[in-house]
Structures are given as C-alpha cells and as structure tokens.
mmCIF file of C-alpha atoms and ligand atoms in Angstrom:
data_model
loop_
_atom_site.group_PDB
_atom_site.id
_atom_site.type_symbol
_atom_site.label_atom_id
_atom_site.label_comp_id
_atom_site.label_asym_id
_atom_site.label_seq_id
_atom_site.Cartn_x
_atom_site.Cartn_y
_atom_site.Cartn_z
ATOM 1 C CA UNK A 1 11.124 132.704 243.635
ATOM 2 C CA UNK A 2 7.618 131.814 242.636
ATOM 3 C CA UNK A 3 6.782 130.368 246.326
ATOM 4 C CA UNK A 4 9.200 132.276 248.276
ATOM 5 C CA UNK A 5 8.951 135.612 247.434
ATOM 6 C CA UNK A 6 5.434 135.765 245.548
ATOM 7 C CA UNK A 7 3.167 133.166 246.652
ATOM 8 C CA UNK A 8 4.455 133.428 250.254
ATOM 9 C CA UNK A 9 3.650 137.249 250.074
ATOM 10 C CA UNK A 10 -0.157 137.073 249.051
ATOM 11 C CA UNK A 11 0.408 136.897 244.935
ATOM 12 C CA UNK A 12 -2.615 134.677 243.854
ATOM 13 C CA UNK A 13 -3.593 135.499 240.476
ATOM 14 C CA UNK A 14 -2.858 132.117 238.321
ATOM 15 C CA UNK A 15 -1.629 134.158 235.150
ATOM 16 C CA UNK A 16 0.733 135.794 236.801
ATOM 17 C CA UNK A 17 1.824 132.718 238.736
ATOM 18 C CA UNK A 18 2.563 130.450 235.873
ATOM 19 C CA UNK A 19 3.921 132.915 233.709
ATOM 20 C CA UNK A 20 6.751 134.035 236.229
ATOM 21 C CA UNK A 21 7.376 129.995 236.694
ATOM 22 C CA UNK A 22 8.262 130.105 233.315
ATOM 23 C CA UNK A 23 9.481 133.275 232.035
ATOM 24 C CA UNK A 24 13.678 132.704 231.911
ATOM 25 C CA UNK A 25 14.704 136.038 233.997
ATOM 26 C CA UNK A 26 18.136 135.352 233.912
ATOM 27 C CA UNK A 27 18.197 136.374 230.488
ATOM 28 C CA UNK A 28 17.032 139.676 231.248
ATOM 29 C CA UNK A 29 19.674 140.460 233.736
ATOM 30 C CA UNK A 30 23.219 141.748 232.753
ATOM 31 C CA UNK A 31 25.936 139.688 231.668
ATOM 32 C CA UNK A 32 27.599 137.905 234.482
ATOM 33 C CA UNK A 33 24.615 138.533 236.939
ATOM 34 C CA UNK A 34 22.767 135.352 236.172
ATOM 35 C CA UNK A 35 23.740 133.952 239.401
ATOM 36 C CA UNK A 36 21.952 136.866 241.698
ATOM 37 C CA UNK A 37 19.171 136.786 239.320
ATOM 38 C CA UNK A 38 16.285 135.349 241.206
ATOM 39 C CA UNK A 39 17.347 137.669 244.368
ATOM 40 C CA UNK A 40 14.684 139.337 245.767
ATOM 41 C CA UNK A 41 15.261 142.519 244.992
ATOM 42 C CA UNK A 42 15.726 144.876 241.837
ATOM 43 C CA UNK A 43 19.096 144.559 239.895
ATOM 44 C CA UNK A 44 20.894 147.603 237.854
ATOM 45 C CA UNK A 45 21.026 147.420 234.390
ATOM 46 C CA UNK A 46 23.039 149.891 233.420
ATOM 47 C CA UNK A 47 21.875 153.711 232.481
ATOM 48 C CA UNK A 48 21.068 154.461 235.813
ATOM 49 C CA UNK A 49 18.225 151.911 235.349
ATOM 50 C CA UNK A 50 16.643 149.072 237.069
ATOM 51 C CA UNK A 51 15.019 145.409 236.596
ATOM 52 C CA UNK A 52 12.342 145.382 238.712
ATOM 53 C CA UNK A 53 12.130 143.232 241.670
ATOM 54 C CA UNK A 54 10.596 139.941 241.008
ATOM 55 C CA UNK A 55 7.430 140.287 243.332
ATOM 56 C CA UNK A 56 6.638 144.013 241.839
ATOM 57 C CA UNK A 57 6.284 142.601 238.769
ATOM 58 C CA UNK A 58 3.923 140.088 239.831
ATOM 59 C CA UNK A 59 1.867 143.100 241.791
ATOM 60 C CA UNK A 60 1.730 144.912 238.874
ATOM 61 C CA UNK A 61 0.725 142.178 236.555
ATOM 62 C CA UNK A 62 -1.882 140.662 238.855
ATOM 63 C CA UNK A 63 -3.106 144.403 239.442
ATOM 64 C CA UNK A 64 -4.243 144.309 235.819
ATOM 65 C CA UNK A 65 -6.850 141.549 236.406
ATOM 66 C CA UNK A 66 -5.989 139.346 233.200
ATOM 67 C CA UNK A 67 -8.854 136.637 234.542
ATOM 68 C CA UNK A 68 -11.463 138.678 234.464
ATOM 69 C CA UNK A 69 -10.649 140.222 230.799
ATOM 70 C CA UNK A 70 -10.626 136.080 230.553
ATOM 71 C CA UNK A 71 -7.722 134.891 230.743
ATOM 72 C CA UNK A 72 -6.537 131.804 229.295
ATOM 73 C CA UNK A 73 -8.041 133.237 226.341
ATOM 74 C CA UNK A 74 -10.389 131.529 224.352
ATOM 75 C CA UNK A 75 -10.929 134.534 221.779
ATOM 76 C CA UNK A 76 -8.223 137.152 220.702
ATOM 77 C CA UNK A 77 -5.997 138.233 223.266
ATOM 78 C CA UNK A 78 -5.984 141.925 224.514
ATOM 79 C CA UNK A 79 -3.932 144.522 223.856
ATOM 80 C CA UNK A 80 -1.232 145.593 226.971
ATOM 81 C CA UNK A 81 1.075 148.543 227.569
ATOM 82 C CA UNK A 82 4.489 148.135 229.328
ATOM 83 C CA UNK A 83 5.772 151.934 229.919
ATOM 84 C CA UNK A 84 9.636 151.902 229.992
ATOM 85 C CA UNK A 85 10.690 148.455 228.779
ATOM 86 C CA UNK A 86 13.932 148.447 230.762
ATOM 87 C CA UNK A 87 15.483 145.104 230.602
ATOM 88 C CA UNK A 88 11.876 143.434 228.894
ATOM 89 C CA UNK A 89 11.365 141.210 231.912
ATOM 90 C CA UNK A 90 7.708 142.535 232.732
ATOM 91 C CA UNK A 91 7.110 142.723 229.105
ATOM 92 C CA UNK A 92 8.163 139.082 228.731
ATOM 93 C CA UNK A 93 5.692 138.496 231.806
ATOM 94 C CA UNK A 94 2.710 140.063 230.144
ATOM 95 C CA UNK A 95 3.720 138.414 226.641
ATOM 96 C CA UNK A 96 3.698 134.935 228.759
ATOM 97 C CA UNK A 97 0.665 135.653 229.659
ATOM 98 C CA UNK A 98 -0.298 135.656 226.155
ATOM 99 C CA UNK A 99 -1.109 139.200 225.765
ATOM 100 C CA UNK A 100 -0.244 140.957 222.802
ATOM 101 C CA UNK A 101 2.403 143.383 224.218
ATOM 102 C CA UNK A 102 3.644 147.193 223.041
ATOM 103 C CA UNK A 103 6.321 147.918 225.121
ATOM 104 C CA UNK A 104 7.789 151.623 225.359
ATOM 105 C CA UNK A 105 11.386 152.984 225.818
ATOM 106 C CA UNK A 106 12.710 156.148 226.567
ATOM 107 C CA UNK A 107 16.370 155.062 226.099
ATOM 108 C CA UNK A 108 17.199 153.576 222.527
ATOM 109 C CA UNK A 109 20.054 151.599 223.704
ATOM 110 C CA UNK A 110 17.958 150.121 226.341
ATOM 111 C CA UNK A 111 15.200 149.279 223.871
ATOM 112 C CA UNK A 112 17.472 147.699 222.120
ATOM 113 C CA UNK A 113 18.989 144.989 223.802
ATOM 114 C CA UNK A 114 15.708 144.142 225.239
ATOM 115 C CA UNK A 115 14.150 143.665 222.096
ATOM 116 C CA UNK A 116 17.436 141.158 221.616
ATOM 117 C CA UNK A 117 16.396 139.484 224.590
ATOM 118 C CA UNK A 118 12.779 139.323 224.170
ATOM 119 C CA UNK A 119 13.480 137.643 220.398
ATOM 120 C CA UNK A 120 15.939 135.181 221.594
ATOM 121 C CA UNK A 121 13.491 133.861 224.080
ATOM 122 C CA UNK A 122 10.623 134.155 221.277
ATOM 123 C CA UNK A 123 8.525 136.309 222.709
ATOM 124 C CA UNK A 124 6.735 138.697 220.094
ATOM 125 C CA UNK A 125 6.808 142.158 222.168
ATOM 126 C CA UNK A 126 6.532 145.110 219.815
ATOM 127 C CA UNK A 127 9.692 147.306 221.405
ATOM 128 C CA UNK A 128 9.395 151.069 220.785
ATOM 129 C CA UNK A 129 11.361 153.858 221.390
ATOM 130 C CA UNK A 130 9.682 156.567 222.476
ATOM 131 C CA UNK A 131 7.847 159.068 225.315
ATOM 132 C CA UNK A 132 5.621 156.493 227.509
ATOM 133 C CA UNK A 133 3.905 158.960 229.360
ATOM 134 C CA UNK A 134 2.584 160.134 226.315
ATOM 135 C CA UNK A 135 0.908 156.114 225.491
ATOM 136 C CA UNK A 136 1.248 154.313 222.430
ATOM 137 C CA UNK A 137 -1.599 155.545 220.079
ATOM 138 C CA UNK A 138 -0.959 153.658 217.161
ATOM 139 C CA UNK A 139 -2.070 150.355 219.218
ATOM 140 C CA UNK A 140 -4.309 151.936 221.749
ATOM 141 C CA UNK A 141 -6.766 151.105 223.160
ATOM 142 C CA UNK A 142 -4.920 148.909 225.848
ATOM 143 C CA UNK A 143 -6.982 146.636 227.972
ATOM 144 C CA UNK A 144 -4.019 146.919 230.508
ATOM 145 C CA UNK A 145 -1.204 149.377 231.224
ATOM 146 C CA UNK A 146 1.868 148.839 233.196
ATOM 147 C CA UNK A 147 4.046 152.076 234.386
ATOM 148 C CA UNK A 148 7.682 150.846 235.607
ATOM 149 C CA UNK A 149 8.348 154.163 236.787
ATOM 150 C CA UNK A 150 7.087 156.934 238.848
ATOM 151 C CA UNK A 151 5.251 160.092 237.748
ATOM 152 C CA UNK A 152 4.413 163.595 239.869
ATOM 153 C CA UNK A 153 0.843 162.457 238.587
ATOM 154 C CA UNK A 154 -0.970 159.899 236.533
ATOM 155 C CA UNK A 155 -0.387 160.937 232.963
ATOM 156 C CA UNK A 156 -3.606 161.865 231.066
ATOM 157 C CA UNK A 157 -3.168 160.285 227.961
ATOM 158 C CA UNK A 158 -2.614 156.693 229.921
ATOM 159 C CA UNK A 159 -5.716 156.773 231.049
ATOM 160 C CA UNK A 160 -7.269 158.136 227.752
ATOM 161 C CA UNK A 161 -5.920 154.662 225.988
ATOM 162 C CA UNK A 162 -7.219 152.343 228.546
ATOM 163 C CA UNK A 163 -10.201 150.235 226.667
ATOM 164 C CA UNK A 164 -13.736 150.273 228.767
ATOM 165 C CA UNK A 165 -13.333 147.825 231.417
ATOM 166 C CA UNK A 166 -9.175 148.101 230.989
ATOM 167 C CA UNK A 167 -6.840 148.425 234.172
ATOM 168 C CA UNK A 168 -3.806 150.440 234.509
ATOM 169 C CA UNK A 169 -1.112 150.214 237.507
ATOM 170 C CA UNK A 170 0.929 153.228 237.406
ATOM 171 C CA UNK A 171 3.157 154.295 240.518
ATOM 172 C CA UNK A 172 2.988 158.185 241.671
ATOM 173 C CA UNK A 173 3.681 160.690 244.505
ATOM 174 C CA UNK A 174 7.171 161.648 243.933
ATOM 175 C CA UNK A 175 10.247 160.906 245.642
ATOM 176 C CA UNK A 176 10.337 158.202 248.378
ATOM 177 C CA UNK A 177 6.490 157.441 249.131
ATOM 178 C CA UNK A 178 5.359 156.262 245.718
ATOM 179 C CA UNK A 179 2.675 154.335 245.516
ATOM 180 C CA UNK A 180 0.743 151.871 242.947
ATOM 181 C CA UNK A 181 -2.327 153.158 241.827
ATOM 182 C CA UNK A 182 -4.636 150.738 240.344
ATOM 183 C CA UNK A 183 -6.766 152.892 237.610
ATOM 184 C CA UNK A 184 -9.658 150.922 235.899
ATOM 185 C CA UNK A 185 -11.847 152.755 233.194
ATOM 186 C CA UNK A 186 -15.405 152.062 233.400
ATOM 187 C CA UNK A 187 -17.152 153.642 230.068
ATOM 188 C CA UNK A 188 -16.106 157.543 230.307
ATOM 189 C CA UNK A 189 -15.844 157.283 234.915
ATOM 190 C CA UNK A 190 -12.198 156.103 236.316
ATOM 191 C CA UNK A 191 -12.006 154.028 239.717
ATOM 192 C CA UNK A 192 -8.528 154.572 240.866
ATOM 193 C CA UNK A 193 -7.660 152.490 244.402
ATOM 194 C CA UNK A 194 -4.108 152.656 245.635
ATOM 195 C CA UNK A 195 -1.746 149.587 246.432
ATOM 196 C CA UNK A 196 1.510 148.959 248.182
ATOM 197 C CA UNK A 197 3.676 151.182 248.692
ATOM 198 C CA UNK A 198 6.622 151.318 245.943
ATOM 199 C CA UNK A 199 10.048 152.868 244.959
ATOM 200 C CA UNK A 200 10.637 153.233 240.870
ATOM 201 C CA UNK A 201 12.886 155.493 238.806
ATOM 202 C CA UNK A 202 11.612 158.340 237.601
ATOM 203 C CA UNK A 203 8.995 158.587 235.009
ATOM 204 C CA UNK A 204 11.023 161.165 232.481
ATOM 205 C CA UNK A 205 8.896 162.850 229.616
ATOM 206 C CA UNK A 206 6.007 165.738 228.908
ATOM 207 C CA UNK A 207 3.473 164.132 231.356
ATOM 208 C CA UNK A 208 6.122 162.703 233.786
ATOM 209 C CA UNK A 209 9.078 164.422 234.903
ATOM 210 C CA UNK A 210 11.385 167.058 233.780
ATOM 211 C CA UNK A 211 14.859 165.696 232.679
HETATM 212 N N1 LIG B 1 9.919 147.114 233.286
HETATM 213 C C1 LIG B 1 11.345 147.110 233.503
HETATM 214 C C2 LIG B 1 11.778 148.049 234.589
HETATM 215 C C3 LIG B 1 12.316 149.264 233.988
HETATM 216 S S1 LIG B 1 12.880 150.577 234.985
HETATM 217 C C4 LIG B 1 11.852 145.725 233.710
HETATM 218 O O1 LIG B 1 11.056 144.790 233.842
HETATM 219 O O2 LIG B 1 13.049 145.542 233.712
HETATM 220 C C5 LIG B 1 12.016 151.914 234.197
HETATM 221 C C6 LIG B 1 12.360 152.215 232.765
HETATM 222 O O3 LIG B 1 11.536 153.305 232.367
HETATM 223 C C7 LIG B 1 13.791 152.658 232.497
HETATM 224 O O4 LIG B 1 14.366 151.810 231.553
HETATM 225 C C8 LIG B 1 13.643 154.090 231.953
HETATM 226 O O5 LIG B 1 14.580 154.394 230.940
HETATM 227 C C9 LIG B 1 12.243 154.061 231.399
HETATM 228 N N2 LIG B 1 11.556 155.345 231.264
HETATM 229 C C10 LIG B 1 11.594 156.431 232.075
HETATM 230 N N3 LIG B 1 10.789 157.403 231.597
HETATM 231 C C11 LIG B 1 10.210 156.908 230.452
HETATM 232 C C12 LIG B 1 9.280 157.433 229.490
HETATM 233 N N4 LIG B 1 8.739 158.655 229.594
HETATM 234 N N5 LIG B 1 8.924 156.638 228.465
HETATM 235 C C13 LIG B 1 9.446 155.389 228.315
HETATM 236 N N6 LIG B 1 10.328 154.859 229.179
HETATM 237 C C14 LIG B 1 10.705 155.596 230.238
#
C-alpha cells in the first residue's frame, strides 16, 4: 500500500510514510473485510459512512506539514483535530505520528467502536461525540485539523482553533467537485491553497450541512 498506492503517487512526507507502514488498518475495517482492506479505495462502514481511502489519508496528513511543526518531536507534541472519526483510521494515523489527537463524532455508535479500536491497538485518541464543524474548544488550539467530510464552506470556528503557524485540510464545494483546501493560520491572516480534487460524505452540523 505504502509504495503502491502512496509513494508511487507523489506522497513524500516521512511522518506520514512510516506511520501508515505501521498503523494496523485492518483493524479499522468491518468485520470480515480484513481481506479487501489495503484496496485502494474507501470501504463502507456501516451508517451510510466511509473509511477513507488509504492515499487520502496520507494527502491529508502530509497536507498538515507535521516536519515543519518538527516532527519527530523533541519537545511536547502538538495538539491535532480529526473531524468525524469514522472508523479511527486517520486518527490512528495522526496518533502514530505521535500527535496528541481529539477526534470528533457526529454518530455515537460510530464513536464508539472506534474508540474500541483505537484502545485495542493502544493508541491514546481522545474520541468525542459531538458537532465537528463546530471544533473542539476544550483542547483548542490545534496545530493541525483534519475534515473527513465535505462542507458548503470552510467552517469558521475551524479556522478560529487553528494555533499561529497551524494547518488545516478541510474538503469543500458541494456535491461532486470537492476539493482539499489546505488552510494555514499565520498570526490573525489565513493562506488557504487548494489540493486534489476529492469526494467525502457530507459534513452534517450548524456550520456544515443541513441534515
Ligand atoms: N476519518 C474517517 C473517515 C470518516 S467518514 C476514517 O478514517 O475512517 C466521515 C465521518 O464524518 C462520518 O463518520 C460521519 O458520521 C462524520 N461526520 C459528518 N458530519 C460530522 C460533524 N458535523 N461532526 C462530526 N462528525 C461528522
């Protein structure tokens, strides 16, 4: 997966290399899918929901620059924000990259096994439930935020807990032609570059979509 579908495709970033080489993802797919798990491509999870494909993940992780926050850490680790936890693979990513990772949920059940899965692999990911296009202010601010699913617009208070010098990737435009935008906070100004094109469920919540 690592070679084939990431490294062949322009992923570079050495965090988020070595951390998808050794996060397990076949314990974040359903039962009895193990076998289809390093397909290239996103699997259902139940509720209408998805794990991402393998090589957006990587996009989204390397999109949040961990080397240059100074990655492999040396002093305290920064604080990250994975919007809609899904199956806890990208959280697992982010938390194998030695973050310290809030992860937020929409769907309780959902939140639930993942934060199953995330123990019995021993990753510590604080699981939530809650409205992610709202943040996370009790651990804000974030010096990275990733959005696994797709808004009308970039929600406000996202970019209000990004730390200075912090990174968020957050897919938008709607329907069909999504695309990654790459939002980094420099003191009060915002840089915002768009990436690849992209197709993610639904952001659902007061700065995301109606349900
Ligand atoms: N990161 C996931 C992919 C999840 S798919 C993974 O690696 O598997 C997107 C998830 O976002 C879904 O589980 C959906 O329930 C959740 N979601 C949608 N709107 C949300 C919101 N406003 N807050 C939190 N989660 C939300």
């Amino acid at each position: 997966m690592v070679r084939d579908q990431l490294e062949a495709r322009g992923v570079r970033d050495r965090a988020t290399l070595a951390a998808m080489s050794l996060v397990p993802r076949e314990a974040f797919v359903p039962e009895g899918r193990a076998g289809v798990a390093y397909a290239d491509g996103p699997l259902s999870i139940g509720h209408g929901q998805t794990i991402s494909q393998p090589y957006m993940v990587a996009r989204m992780t390397e999109c949040l620059a961990l080397s240059e926050l100074g990655w492999p850490w040396t002093e305290a680790p920064p604080a990250l924000l994975d919007v809609g936890t899904g199956s806890g693979y990208q959280a697992a990513v982010l938390a194998q990259c030695g973050a310290r990772v809030t992860s937020i949920e929409r769907d309780p059940e959902l939140a639930e096994r993942a934060r199953e899965r995330l123990a019995a692999q021993g990753y510590a990911v604080k699981v939530v439930v809650g409205d992610g296009s709202l943040g996370y202010p009790p651990d804000a601010p974030y010096a990275g935020i990733v959005v696994a699913a797709g808004a009308p617009r970039v929600p406000e208070p996202l970019v209000e807990q990004l730390a200075d010098g912090g990174r968020q990737v957050v897919p938008d435009g709607g329907g069909r032609s999504q695309r990654l935008n790459i939002i980094r906070r420099v003191g009060s100004e915002r840089e915002t570059r768009t990436a690849d094109a992209c197709v993610f469920v639904p952001l659902v919540g007061q700065h995301g979509h109606h349900e």
